Amino acid sequence: MGPAVRKRLEILFFTAPALLLFLFFVVWPIIKAVQFSVYRWKGYGPLVDFVGLKNYVSVLQNDVFIDAFKHNIIIAIASILIQLPLGLAIALLLNRKMKGQSALRTIIFVPYVLAEVIASVIWFQLLQPKYGVVDTILATVGLHGPAQGFLGDPKWALATVIFVLTWKYLGLAIILFLAGLQSVPEELYEAAQIDGASWWQVQRRITIPLLGPTIRTWAFLSMIGSLQLFDMVWILTGGGPANSTNTMATFLIIEGTKRSNYGIASAASVILFVVSLVAALLYQRFILSRDNLTSAPGRKKR
Amino acid sequence: MKRTPVLGALALGMSLALLGACSSGGDAEGNDDSTSGGETTITWWHNSNTDPGKGYYEQVAKDFEADNPGVHIEISAMQHEDMVTKLEAAFQSGDTPDIYMERGGGELKDHVAAGITKDISESAKESIDKIGGSVAGWQVDGKTYGLPFSLGVVGFWYNKALWAQAGITEPPATWEDFAADIAKLKTTGASAGFEPISVGAGDKWPAAHYWYYTALRACSESTLQESVKTLDFSDPCFVKAGENLQTILKAEPFNSGFLSTPAQTGATSASGLLATGKVATELQGHWEPGVMQGLTEDGKGLGENTGWFPFPTFPGDKGEATAALGGGDAWAVSNDAPDAAVDFVNYLLSDKVQQGFAEQDMGLPTNPTASQYVKDPALASLLKVRDAAPYVQLYFDTAFGASVGGAMNDEIALLFAGQASPQDIVDATQAAADSEK
């Protein structure tokens, strides 16, 4: 056996289990979802009622789905607009040497470590109208939330979900930015100091540009997470009230498990997949690609 | 690259084990119900997940196992919504529990068409004869697929103490009376810290029950039964039903945050609010006392303060004032279940088990010999209402099936949020029904 063949066999041997699992649990379900999406199907029994692209048409004409798509976009944009400045500010703060630094870092990261479901159940209880902790605290200072509660009022529900999402995921942004800050070389700061740069100038001209790759990667994760958002919304509001917090994922779960329209649910899931894929590819092509280009020459200089 | 033979063997062994784990998972599904060496395992799913129901069913299973050596019953007691979701998944995978709860109507029709449910017309003939007419909801084309063990009606459960505190002595019969009572409850509740009515509109179906009932009152029996059969909702009485519901909503009787209130999970759910005295009334099914018992620390629910009255009538109603909305649960056996499963279902409907079922106040027994044992005065009065009703209309969402029922419930929930008109409910239901045809 030649070494080349042997090496290939080795690669095959070691990747086979992972590949098999991937084929079985990722590729196969995707193929099945596409298959289901062209049938009218109740969820059991044989697939016989072929309807072509009718399910896709009905999903794309459904106002509830269009609104759900808009909610996803709103959440994606709001997450980045809120978490980026907040996360950066806190990361810069925590990057300075001070008392209790590591304790603070831990505390800020705790929400992210909590399971999403548990965090949602806690917030659901806190946000209960009248009897919840939030309303009680507001009442003691003479304020009161919306009459239907933060989660029960269609005008407030989406904003409340975004608030809880920020609470949950801000920790991730901070930790990533902190990690990014560690890789900014100390000499640059020293050089800037010698040149008489102010603290603001240092952050503006050195820290943030050098954090660029980290920020872009984080924004990518945040965007994809927002598009696929499910657990948090499902527990906090179930997509309601009056469909005001539906996301594409809750829409397809409701169509599928609650209404047994598995064909329509599958069509929605394929659309969600395509939307995420296109968003991911565009982001990689136009935004992340810059990092790959700039980092290569940068390494050479050193 | 160098590799010791030991490591290689280890790696090979591990990958084999992985593959083995995958395939044995597949095998286990197929072997689930198999009979090996005289041992039969029956899987049984039910939703009595709080005591005393949970403990009672464990005892019943043990008794049956003692009488039938070699039969083992594997119980899964689940919260109702969880069970419904898991059943859907089980139907898809074909790995259906041997005995499960079947709600009848459009759902059962689909299950029968998909070959999931076993025809027990012959093997359960004695039980069917004993139960009598109530079995009709679980028959498709003259064959019986489920044995209803509890058949109840929906109505207003109320806290007698809170109503008395508001100075109300008689439960209302008409909407005018009810509206006056709501006003009184509001005034008293404002200072005493309770609200008139809770509704779990977050789960949608509790809100939908209101529309079902206004439709039941507004539409004549013949119109309703024709609509259920033909899925044609063009009769103006269905729009009237929505308008009557808007009248109720205009009185603003519901708990704050009702749009996101869950039906019956936790102390802040609609049932929890009633059980803990934070609201005075709730429209809910016959299972409510049991749910409330599970939601209070002393396990008593409202105890002797539990009261019940039927849905009121509205001016201009064409329907029967005593007609009831309801439904029940039946034990159904999946197609590939062992014969012992049918025996067990027959046992569950026997005089003895239904008597215990009645004594534990777990529901409204369908075996006529058991009716006398219902202790709970509220349930006993419910039983009288049920037997006196000219007809019991199955919950619309169950009768129409998940697809039409789901579209209808969603639109009713939107009306609760003030974002749909009475006509919208009819249109959405009709559109969903037409896409089924």
XYZ file of C-alpha atoms in Angstrom:
739
model
C 0.000 0.000 0.000
C 1.516 3.296 -1.083
C 1.686 6.091 1.458
C -0.715 8.263 -0.544
C -3.388 5.592 -0.679
C -2.832 4.807 2.939
C -3.245 8.428 3.885
C -6.467 8.660 1.939
C -7.791 5.566 3.642
C -6.879 7.033 6.970
C -8.724 10.246 6.187
C -11.706 8.274 5.040
C -11.632 6.098 8.122
C -11.536 8.973 10.549
C -14.029 11.216 8.783
C -16.508 8.466 7.954
C -18.356 8.419 11.308
C -18.696 12.187 11.343
C -19.697 12.257 7.687
C -22.276 9.553 8.262
C -23.771 11.438 11.194
C -23.779 14.629 9.114
C -25.497 12.911 6.190
C -28.006 11.253 8.475
C -28.903 14.169 10.744
C -28.336 17.196 8.487
C -28.472 16.361 4.806
C -31.234 13.757 4.996
C -33.656 15.977 6.978
C -33.061 18.823 4.493
C -33.920 16.534 1.590
C -36.999 15.283 3.442
C -38.132 18.841 4.206
C -37.904 19.743 0.525
C -39.848 16.610 -0.325
C -42.592 17.313 2.260
C -42.894 20.889 1.030
C -44.354 19.859 -2.321
C -47.055 17.671 -0.794
C -50.184 18.337 1.189
C -49.583 16.134 4.181
C -51.187 15.748 7.623
C -48.069 14.472 9.302
C -48.785 10.777 9.053
C -49.721 8.293 6.418
C -48.290 8.089 2.913
C -47.235 11.094 0.833
C -49.720 11.081 -2.004
C -51.201 14.540 -2.444
C -48.631 16.255 -4.677
C -49.288 20.013 -4.942
C -46.121 21.330 -6.571
C -45.195 24.832 -5.426
C -48.630 25.654 -4.008
C -47.381 25.475 -0.427
C -44.657 28.025 -1.202
C -47.172 30.369 -2.788
C -49.486 30.102 0.220
C -46.623 30.778 2.644
C -45.354 33.788 0.702
C -48.871 35.212 0.432
C -49.538 34.707 4.117
C -49.453 38.028 5.988
C -48.534 36.222 9.188
C -45.411 34.813 7.558
C -44.459 38.136 5.965
C -44.825 39.798 9.380
C -42.788 37.007 10.947
C -40.054 37.665 8.377
C -40.160 41.372 9.218
C -39.874 40.556 12.927
C -36.770 38.478 12.197
C -35.214 41.389 10.305
C -36.147 43.841 13.076
C -34.618 41.551 15.690
C -31.447 41.060 13.634
C -30.938 44.794 13.122
C -31.930 45.756 16.665
C -29.611 43.128 18.141
C -26.634 44.557 16.305
C -27.553 48.209 16.857
C -28.111 47.724 20.590
C -25.542 45.098 21.475
C -22.629 46.475 19.470
C -22.230 49.859 21.228
C -23.244 48.457 24.616
C -20.973 45.459 24.280
C -18.052 47.553 23.077
C -18.455 50.051 25.898
C -18.600 47.379 28.573
C -15.737 45.428 27.020
C -13.543 48.538 26.988
C -14.493 49.215 30.591
C -13.752 45.668 31.699
C -10.472 45.705 29.823
C -9.082 48.319 32.207
C -7.346 47.055 35.255
C -9.582 47.492 38.264
C -10.804 45.813 41.410
C -13.167 42.878 40.960
C -12.503 42.748 37.239
C -12.789 38.987 36.883
C -15.869 38.831 39.111
C -17.550 41.438 36.918
C -16.624 39.550 33.786
C -18.170 36.397 35.195
C -21.384 38.120 36.219
C -21.822 39.653 32.792
C -21.323 36.304 31.127
C -23.805 34.431 33.349
C -26.961 35.126 31.290
C -25.295 33.654 28.238
C -24.386 30.471 30.093
C -27.979 29.967 31.268
C -29.952 27.690 28.975
C -32.164 29.779 26.733
C -35.280 27.909 27.834
C -34.573 28.473 31.519
C -33.790 32.152 30.975
C -37.067 32.508 29.063
C -39.128 30.815 31.761
C -37.567 33.102 34.376
C -38.331 36.216 32.337
C -41.819 34.959 31.563
C -42.500 34.794 35.288
C -40.810 38.131 36.003
C -42.893 39.822 33.322
C -46.270 38.479 34.448
C -48.785 41.319 34.484
C -49.787 42.538 37.950
C -48.206 39.713 39.940
C -44.788 39.604 38.261
C -41.649 41.057 39.835
C -41.199 43.695 37.136
C -44.714 45.071 37.528
C -44.407 44.967 41.309
C -41.170 46.945 41.248
C -42.652 49.452 38.809
C -45.669 49.813 41.081
C -43.542 50.597 44.154
C -42.002 53.572 42.350
C -45.413 54.720 41.168
C -45.123 53.573 37.575
C -47.093 50.915 35.806
C -46.429 48.868 32.697
C -48.947 48.355 29.903
C -52.344 47.180 31.202
C -52.047 43.870 29.393
C -48.508 43.325 30.634
C -45.309 43.649 28.626
C -45.839 40.329 26.891
C -49.609 40.609 26.495
C -49.743 43.888 24.617
C -49.116 43.593 20.854
C -47.424 47.008 20.885
C -44.920 46.057 23.570
C -44.320 42.357 23.064
C -41.673 42.525 20.329
C -39.711 45.246 22.137
C -39.853 43.149 25.313
C -38.554 40.105 23.469
C -35.686 42.188 22.066
C -34.915 43.439 25.575
C -34.698 39.894 26.952
C -32.601 38.814 23.960
C -30.203 41.682 24.637
C -29.957 40.656 28.290
C -29.224 37.105 27.213
C -26.726 37.675 24.426
C -24.891 40.829 25.481
C -22.543 38.608 27.491
C -21.428 36.775 24.379
C -20.639 40.029 22.571
C -18.636 41.297 25.554
C -16.616 38.121 25.941
C -15.812 38.012 22.226
C -14.794 41.687 22.216
C -12.680 41.181 25.346
C -10.924 38.278 23.667
C -10.379 40.454 20.605
C -8.938 43.220 22.777
C -6.292 40.862 24.152
C -4.867 40.476 20.668
C -4.340 44.201 20.156
C -0.554 44.608 20.619
C 0.465 46.631 23.646
C 3.172 48.506 21.657
C 0.526 50.318 19.622
C -0.937 51.825 22.788
C 2.508 52.817 24.000
C 3.336 54.402 20.652
C 0.031 56.299 20.717
C 0.721 57.517 24.233
C 4.122 58.790 23.228
C 2.491 60.633 20.322
C 0.163 62.277 22.838
C -3.071 60.661 21.698
C -6.050 61.058 24.017
C -7.947 57.983 25.379
C -10.762 58.584 22.903
C -8.361 58.851 19.991
C -6.672 55.616 21.021
C -10.004 53.738 21.087
C -11.229 55.342 17.899
C -8.043 54.894 15.825
C -6.489 51.747 17.262
C -8.791 49.552 19.327
C -11.945 49.585 17.235
C -10.248 49.146 13.830
C -8.185 46.256 15.179
C -11.342 44.758 16.719
C -12.904 44.807 13.240
C -12.574 41.095 12.455
C -14.010 40.141 15.862
C -16.939 42.526 15.457
C -17.683 41.254 11.973
C -17.628 37.629 13.105
C -19.844 38.419 16.090
C -22.320 40.326 13.906
C -22.479 37.327 11.600
C -23.321 34.960 14.461
C -25.840 37.433 15.837
C -27.554 37.824 12.463
C -27.890 34.097 11.818
C -29.100 33.550 15.397
C -31.730 36.260 14.940
C -32.996 34.755 11.697
C -33.417 31.355 13.291
C -34.732 32.645 16.623
C -37.207 30.263 18.209
C -36.897 29.106 21.850
C -36.996 32.511 23.507
C -40.042 33.689 21.563
C -41.808 30.370 21.922
C -41.657 30.443 25.699
C -42.145 34.163 26.243
C -45.083 34.722 23.892
C -45.623 31.693 21.660
C -45.592 34.126 18.720
C -48.486 36.141 20.104
C -50.268 38.227 21.170
C -52.043 38.667 17.853
C -48.994 37.299 15.980
C -46.979 40.342 17.031
C -43.845 38.353 17.884
C -43.973 35.464 15.437
C -40.675 34.611 13.822
C -40.278 32.400 10.785
C -39.407 29.509 13.072
C -42.448 29.886 15.343
C -44.642 30.279 12.249
C -43.518 26.967 10.854
C -43.867 25.195 14.196
C -47.425 26.498 14.586
C -48.338 25.459 11.039
C -46.760 22.065 11.561
C -47.422 20.847 15.062
C -50.539 22.863 15.903
C -52.342 22.731 12.592
C -50.887 19.581 11.076
C -50.142 21.408 7.818
C -46.764 19.767 7.469
C -46.492 20.609 3.781
C -46.853 24.322 4.469
C -44.551 24.088 7.491
C -41.907 22.376 5.369
C -42.215 25.017 2.670
C -41.716 27.701 5.346
C -38.689 25.838 6.691
C -37.148 25.645 3.224
C -37.729 29.392 2.791
C -36.113 30.025 6.188
C -33.169 27.868 5.114
C -32.763 29.750 1.841
C -33.028 33.149 3.560
C -30.371 32.166 6.120
C -28.131 30.676 3.455
C -28.340 33.717 1.186
C -27.749 36.064 4.117
C -24.762 33.991 5.225
C -23.238 33.806 1.739
C -23.704 37.524 1.060
C -22.175 38.376 4.418
C -19.215 36.088 3.792
C -18.739 37.427 0.281
C -18.963 41.148 1.001
C -18.059 41.634 4.637
C -16.064 38.744 6.017
C -13.975 38.445 2.857
C -12.273 41.730 3.744
C -10.829 40.086 6.844
C -9.323 37.269 4.845
C -7.658 39.755 2.477
C -6.325 42.194 5.062
C -5.081 39.621 7.510
C -2.807 37.942 4.968
C -0.522 40.907 4.200
C -0.670 41.939 7.827
C 0.943 38.699 8.815
C 3.693 39.164 6.259
C 4.738 42.500 7.691
C 5.374 40.940 11.039
C 2.237 8.788 10.128
C 2.757 6.077 12.700
C 0.031 4.464 14.580
C 0.142 1.666 17.089
C -2.128 -1.285 16.345
C -3.800 -0.858 19.710
C -4.920 2.664 18.914
C -6.109 1.565 15.508
C -8.177 -1.225 16.983
C -9.565 1.162 19.550
C -10.588 3.656 16.870
C -12.167 0.907 14.811
C -14.001 -0.394 17.832
C -15.295 3.039 18.676
C -16.601 3.732 15.211
C -18.263 0.340 15.164
C -19.833 1.081 18.515
C -21.097 4.372 17.130
C -22.627 2.696 14.125
C -24.016 0.013 16.377
C -25.605 2.627 18.596
C -27.317 4.162 15.571
C -28.716 0.941 14.271
C -29.765 -0.435 17.635
C -31.758 2.771 18.122
C -33.678 1.868 15.000
C -34.262 -1.678 16.168
C -35.622 -0.668 19.511
C -38.466 1.195 17.838
C -39.585 -1.830 15.927
C -39.373 -4.164 18.879
C -41.304 -1.943 21.214
C -44.532 -3.852 21.360
C -43.213 -7.284 20.703
C -44.185 -10.248 22.730
C -41.229 -12.322 23.773
C -41.423 -15.410 25.931
C -44.965 -14.714 27.130
C -44.048 -11.203 28.260
C -46.134 -8.418 26.761
C -45.396 -4.775 27.257
C -48.162 -2.263 26.723
C -47.322 1.420 26.469
C -50.001 3.727 27.841
C -50.048 7.517 27.546
C -52.446 9.635 29.554
C -52.686 13.204 30.829
C -53.542 12.666 34.499
C -50.151 13.944 35.549
C -51.198 15.206 38.953
C -52.431 13.261 41.945
C -54.837 11.712 42.719
C -55.313 10.754 39.056
C -51.683 9.832 38.509
C -51.522 7.532 41.506
C -54.897 6.009 40.747
C -53.878 5.003 37.237
C -50.652 3.496 38.547
C -52.726 1.378 40.907
C -55.125 0.377 38.111
C -52.194 -0.742 35.969
C -50.755 -2.734 38.858
C -54.095 -4.467 39.469
C -54.331 -5.388 35.818
C -50.769 -6.715 35.800
C -51.567 -8.869 38.825
C -54.625 -10.342 37.112
C -52.789 -10.868 33.843
C -49.378 -12.371 34.537
C -46.821 -11.628 31.856
C -48.382 -8.305 30.920
C -46.397 -5.235 31.763
C -47.850 -1.741 31.445
C -45.537 1.150 30.806
C -47.245 4.401 31.818
C -46.315 7.853 30.577
C -48.284 10.521 32.428
C -47.874 13.859 30.675
C -49.142 17.395 30.887
C -51.947 17.714 28.357
C -50.312 20.044 25.804
C -47.082 18.050 25.992
C -48.967 14.869 25.346
C -50.717 16.301 22.294
C -47.394 17.405 20.804
C -45.729 14.081 21.536
C -48.644 12.158 20.088
C -48.326 14.119 16.840
C -44.677 13.132 16.667
C -45.521 9.542 17.503
C -48.089 9.371 14.715
C -45.489 10.629 12.262
C -42.834 8.158 13.235
C -45.335 5.299 13.278
C -44.195 4.500 16.811
C -47.587 5.109 18.397
C -48.178 4.143 22.036
C -50.395 1.077 22.321
C -53.051 2.948 24.273
C -53.499 6.666 23.847
C -56.135 9.352 24.263
C -58.284 10.048 21.244
C -60.482 13.126 21.129
C -62.698 12.022 18.250
C -64.042 14.184 15.439
C -61.930 15.238 12.478
C -58.730 14.078 14.133
C -59.958 10.526 14.553
C -61.125 10.478 10.944
C -57.608 11.359 9.795
C -56.049 8.801 12.111
C -58.330 6.079 10.815
C -57.588 7.066 7.209
C -53.864 6.823 7.961
C -54.300 3.380 9.494
C -53.145 4.399 12.979
C -56.138 3.412 15.069
C -57.497 -0.068 15.637
C -61.123 -0.973 14.953
C -62.390 -2.301 18.291
C -66.078 -2.651 17.357
C -65.969 -6.382 18.029
C -63.269 -6.787 20.663
C -64.808 -4.123 22.912
C -68.464 -4.788 22.094
C -69.542 -5.230 25.711
C -68.018 -1.951 26.823
C -69.478 -0.144 23.816
C -72.978 -1.399 24.622
C -72.567 -0.317 28.218
C -71.457 3.219 27.348
C -74.292 3.685 24.882
C -74.805 6.724 22.648
C -71.769 8.683 23.857
C -69.558 6.441 21.750
C -70.899 8.082 18.571
C -68.134 10.712 18.542
C -65.568 7.949 18.178
C -67.181 6.111 15.321
C -66.179 6.427 11.691
C -68.397 4.808 9.061
C -70.212 2.787 11.700
C -67.082 1.313 13.244
C -65.885 2.156 16.736
C -62.293 3.259 17.286
C -62.304 4.575 20.834
C -63.995 4.086 24.205
C -64.852 7.435 25.814
C -64.081 7.267 29.530
C -64.952 10.832 30.369
C -67.363 13.077 28.587
C -67.769 16.547 29.896
C -69.206 19.897 29.071
C -67.655 23.344 29.134
C -69.098 25.990 31.386
C -68.241 28.762 33.797
C -66.444 27.648 36.948
C -66.687 30.246 39.654
C -65.517 30.995 43.138
C -68.687 31.066 45.269
C -67.035 33.049 48.038
C -65.915 35.845 45.707
C -69.303 36.003 43.998
C -71.022 36.204 47.389
C -68.581 38.920 48.409
C -69.755 40.901 45.366
C -73.325 40.460 46.567
C -74.439 38.015 43.891
C -76.667 35.184 45.026
C -77.746 33.496 41.805
C -75.522 32.587 38.857
C -76.676 34.353 35.673
C -78.757 32.720 32.945
C -78.735 35.505 30.376
C -76.045 37.855 29.129
C -77.846 40.868 30.652
C -77.621 39.252 34.093
C -74.058 38.206 33.500
C -73.050 41.711 32.402
C -74.554 43.118 35.592
C -72.674 40.513 37.642
C -69.417 41.338 35.869
C -69.906 44.998 36.771
C -70.446 44.036 40.428
C -67.437 41.715 40.436
C -65.327 44.493 38.951
C -66.291 47.002 41.625
C -65.782 44.601 44.509
C -62.659 43.091 42.943
C -61.025 46.465 42.475
C -60.695 46.847 46.233
C -60.535 43.156 47.191
C -57.828 42.355 44.645
C -59.491 40.058 42.151
C -60.742 40.289 38.579
C -64.032 38.960 37.156
C -62.916 36.353 34.591
C -59.670 34.755 33.478
C -59.084 33.347 30.020
C -55.974 31.617 28.741
C -55.956 33.335 25.357
C -52.218 32.699 25.087
C -53.054 29.081 24.325
C -55.864 30.200 22.022
C -58.304 27.306 22.572
C -59.677 28.660 25.873
C -60.507 31.888 24.037
C -61.988 29.914 21.152
C -64.405 28.195 23.534
C -66.192 31.529 23.912
C -66.863 31.734 20.199
C -67.888 28.077 20.048
C -70.447 28.756 22.738
C -71.798 31.977 21.234
C -72.134 30.039 17.964
C -73.851 27.183 19.768
C -76.354 29.641 21.196
C -76.784 31.740 18.048
C -77.164 28.859 15.571
C -79.955 26.313 15.512
C -79.059 22.671 15.990
C -79.798 21.782 12.378
C -77.664 24.651 11.032
C -74.756 23.648 13.236
C -74.867 19.998 12.405
C -75.107 20.759 8.718
C -72.090 23.095 8.970
C -70.012 20.567 10.850
C -70.759 18.031 8.122
C -70.366 20.221 5.031
C -67.885 22.772 6.424
C -70.047 25.581 5.104
C -70.217 28.595 7.397
C -72.309 30.949 5.280
C -75.210 31.093 7.763
C -75.395 34.610 9.287
C -75.594 33.092 12.775
C -71.811 32.560 12.696
C -71.222 36.287 12.252
C -73.727 36.889 15.041
C -71.641 34.598 17.242
C -68.631 36.851 16.738
C -70.680 39.961 17.445
C -71.940 38.485 20.704
C -68.360 37.680 21.630
C -67.414 41.300 20.933
C -70.186 42.329 23.311
C -68.563 40.203 26.018
C -65.146 41.695 25.275
C -66.553 45.193 25.440
C -67.459 44.593 29.082
C -63.698 44.061 29.690
C -64.195 41.249 32.166
C -60.878 39.496 31.590
C -57.736 39.295 33.714
C -54.948 41.728 32.847
C -52.591 40.209 30.332
C -55.129 37.622 29.192
C -53.725 37.701 25.646
C -50.571 35.992 26.865
C -52.048 34.011 29.762
C -51.510 30.259 29.453
C -54.488 27.968 29.975
C -53.561 25.773 32.889
C -49.834 25.674 33.606
C -48.609 27.422 36.726
C -50.113 29.761 39.285
C -50.411 32.671 36.852
C -52.276 30.615 34.244
C -56.013 31.141 33.809
C -56.777 28.103 35.981
C -54.132 29.077 38.511
C -55.657 32.542 38.892
C -59.053 30.999 39.638
C -57.595 28.407 41.997
C -55.744 31.042 44.016
C -58.650 33.473 44.247
C -57.180 36.100 41.922
C -60.132 35.865 39.564
C -63.728 34.923 40.275
C -64.694 32.982 37.145
C -63.316 30.993 34.230
C -64.863 29.286 31.212
C -63.320 25.861 31.176
C -63.944 22.160 30.678
C -64.959 19.507 33.145
C -61.338 18.821 34.094
C -60.998 22.199 35.834
C -61.392 21.034 39.483
C -58.637 18.467 38.948
C -56.354 21.062 37.363
C -57.005 23.519 40.192
C -56.222 20.875 42.798
C -52.827 20.409 41.179
C -52.215 24.156 41.228
C -52.877 24.819 44.912
C -50.542 23.977 47.751
C -53.126 22.185 49.864
C -54.205 20.169 46.800
C -57.826 21.169 47.255
C -58.313 23.774 44.539
C -61.306 25.911 45.413
C -62.761 23.136 47.544
C -66.327 23.784 48.577
C -66.287 27.207 46.976
C -66.327 25.615 43.531
C -69.420 26.551 41.575
C -70.549 25.989 38.009
C -73.075 27.580 35.685
C -73.795 27.101 31.993
C -72.932 29.594 29.268
C -75.599 32.323 29.240
C -78.008 33.070 26.416
C -77.990 36.149 24.204
C -80.910 38.121 22.795
C -81.945 36.807 19.382
C -80.451 33.344 19.896
C -81.711 30.643 17.566
C -79.991 27.791 19.375
C -81.008 25.766 22.397
C -80.325 27.391 25.764
C -79.443 24.006 27.230
C -77.257 22.728 24.419
C -73.743 22.132 25.663
C -70.300 22.413 24.195
C -68.133 19.606 25.273
C -66.072 16.692 24.401
C -64.298 13.954 26.025
C -61.448 11.635 26.011
C -61.490 8.101 24.816
C -58.982 5.314 25.048
C -57.908 4.251 21.604
C -55.674 1.365 20.683
C -53.086 1.669 17.942
C -53.273 -0.693 15.021
C -50.203 -2.771 15.850
C -50.836 -3.038 19.605
C -51.018 -6.478 21.227
C -54.453 -7.916 22.095
C -53.775 -7.375 25.778
C -54.037 -3.629 25.097
C -57.694 -4.013 24.098
C -58.282 -6.103 27.233
C -56.774 -3.334 29.315
C -58.930 -0.682 27.649
C -61.996 -2.793 28.399
C -60.761 -3.044 31.974
C -60.412 0.757 32.137
C -64.098 1.066 31.229
C -65.197 -1.625 33.687
C -67.598 -0.771 36.513
C -64.794 -1.069 39.043
C -62.256 1.235 37.399
C -64.869 3.794 36.372
C -66.192 3.802 39.928
C -62.727 4.655 41.221
C -62.374 7.215 38.429
C -65.606 8.845 39.612
C -64.655 8.674 43.293
C -61.357 10.457 42.608
C -63.286 13.195 40.754
C -61.096 12.665 37.710
C -63.859 13.399 35.234
C -67.371 12.538 34.218
C -67.595 8.783 33.832
C -69.330 7.370 30.792
C -70.127 4.008 32.359
C -73.643 4.672 33.729
C -73.047 2.519 36.810
C -70.329 4.914 37.931
C -72.285 8.194 37.804
C -73.554 7.795 41.378
C -70.015 7.761 42.784
C -69.072 11.261 41.661
C -68.487 12.987 45.001
C -67.672 16.477 43.895
C -70.958 18.401 43.948
C -69.802 20.604 41.064
C -68.966 17.629 38.871
C -72.168 15.874 39.885
C -74.214 18.874 38.816
C -72.238 18.942 35.578
C -73.178 15.327 34.990
C -76.843 16.293 35.294
C -76.392 19.123 32.797
C -74.668 16.768 30.395
C -77.378 14.153 30.568
C -80.134 16.770 30.276
C -78.617 18.547 27.260
C -80.489 17.992 23.979
C -77.090 17.448 22.361
C -73.444 17.893 23.244
C -71.536 19.627 20.465
C -67.954 18.415 20.177
C -65.425 21.292 20.438
C -65.313 22.786 16.954
C -61.535 22.545 16.593
C -61.692 18.843 17.362
C -64.707 18.279 15.159
C -63.170 20.083 12.166
C -59.655 18.731 12.575
C -56.366 20.487 13.349
C -56.013 22.448 10.125
C -59.437 24.143 10.022
C -59.669 24.243 13.813
C -56.245 25.880 14.108
C -57.079 28.588 11.569
C -60.369 29.254 13.367
C -58.757 29.427 16.830
C -56.045 31.806 15.593
C -58.614 34.166 14.148
C -60.719 34.053 17.337
C -57.598 34.907 19.337
C -57.103 37.876 16.992
C -60.637 39.029 17.729
C -59.786 38.891 21.425
C -56.841 41.185 20.632
C -59.171 43.507 18.742
C -57.501 42.733 15.420
C -60.189 40.702 13.661
C -63.877 41.219 12.980
C -66.684 38.646 13.368
C -66.675 38.309 9.586
C -62.908 37.596 9.608
C -63.448 34.524 11.795
C -65.996 33.137 9.379
C -63.789 33.964 6.363
C -60.630 32.426 7.829
C -62.464 29.273 8.867
C -64.136 28.984 5.485
C -60.843 29.525 3.650
C -59.119 26.816 5.691
C -62.064 24.486 5.152
C -62.094 25.125 1.408
C -58.419 24.301 1.076
C -59.202 20.956 2.711
C -61.913 20.047 0.249
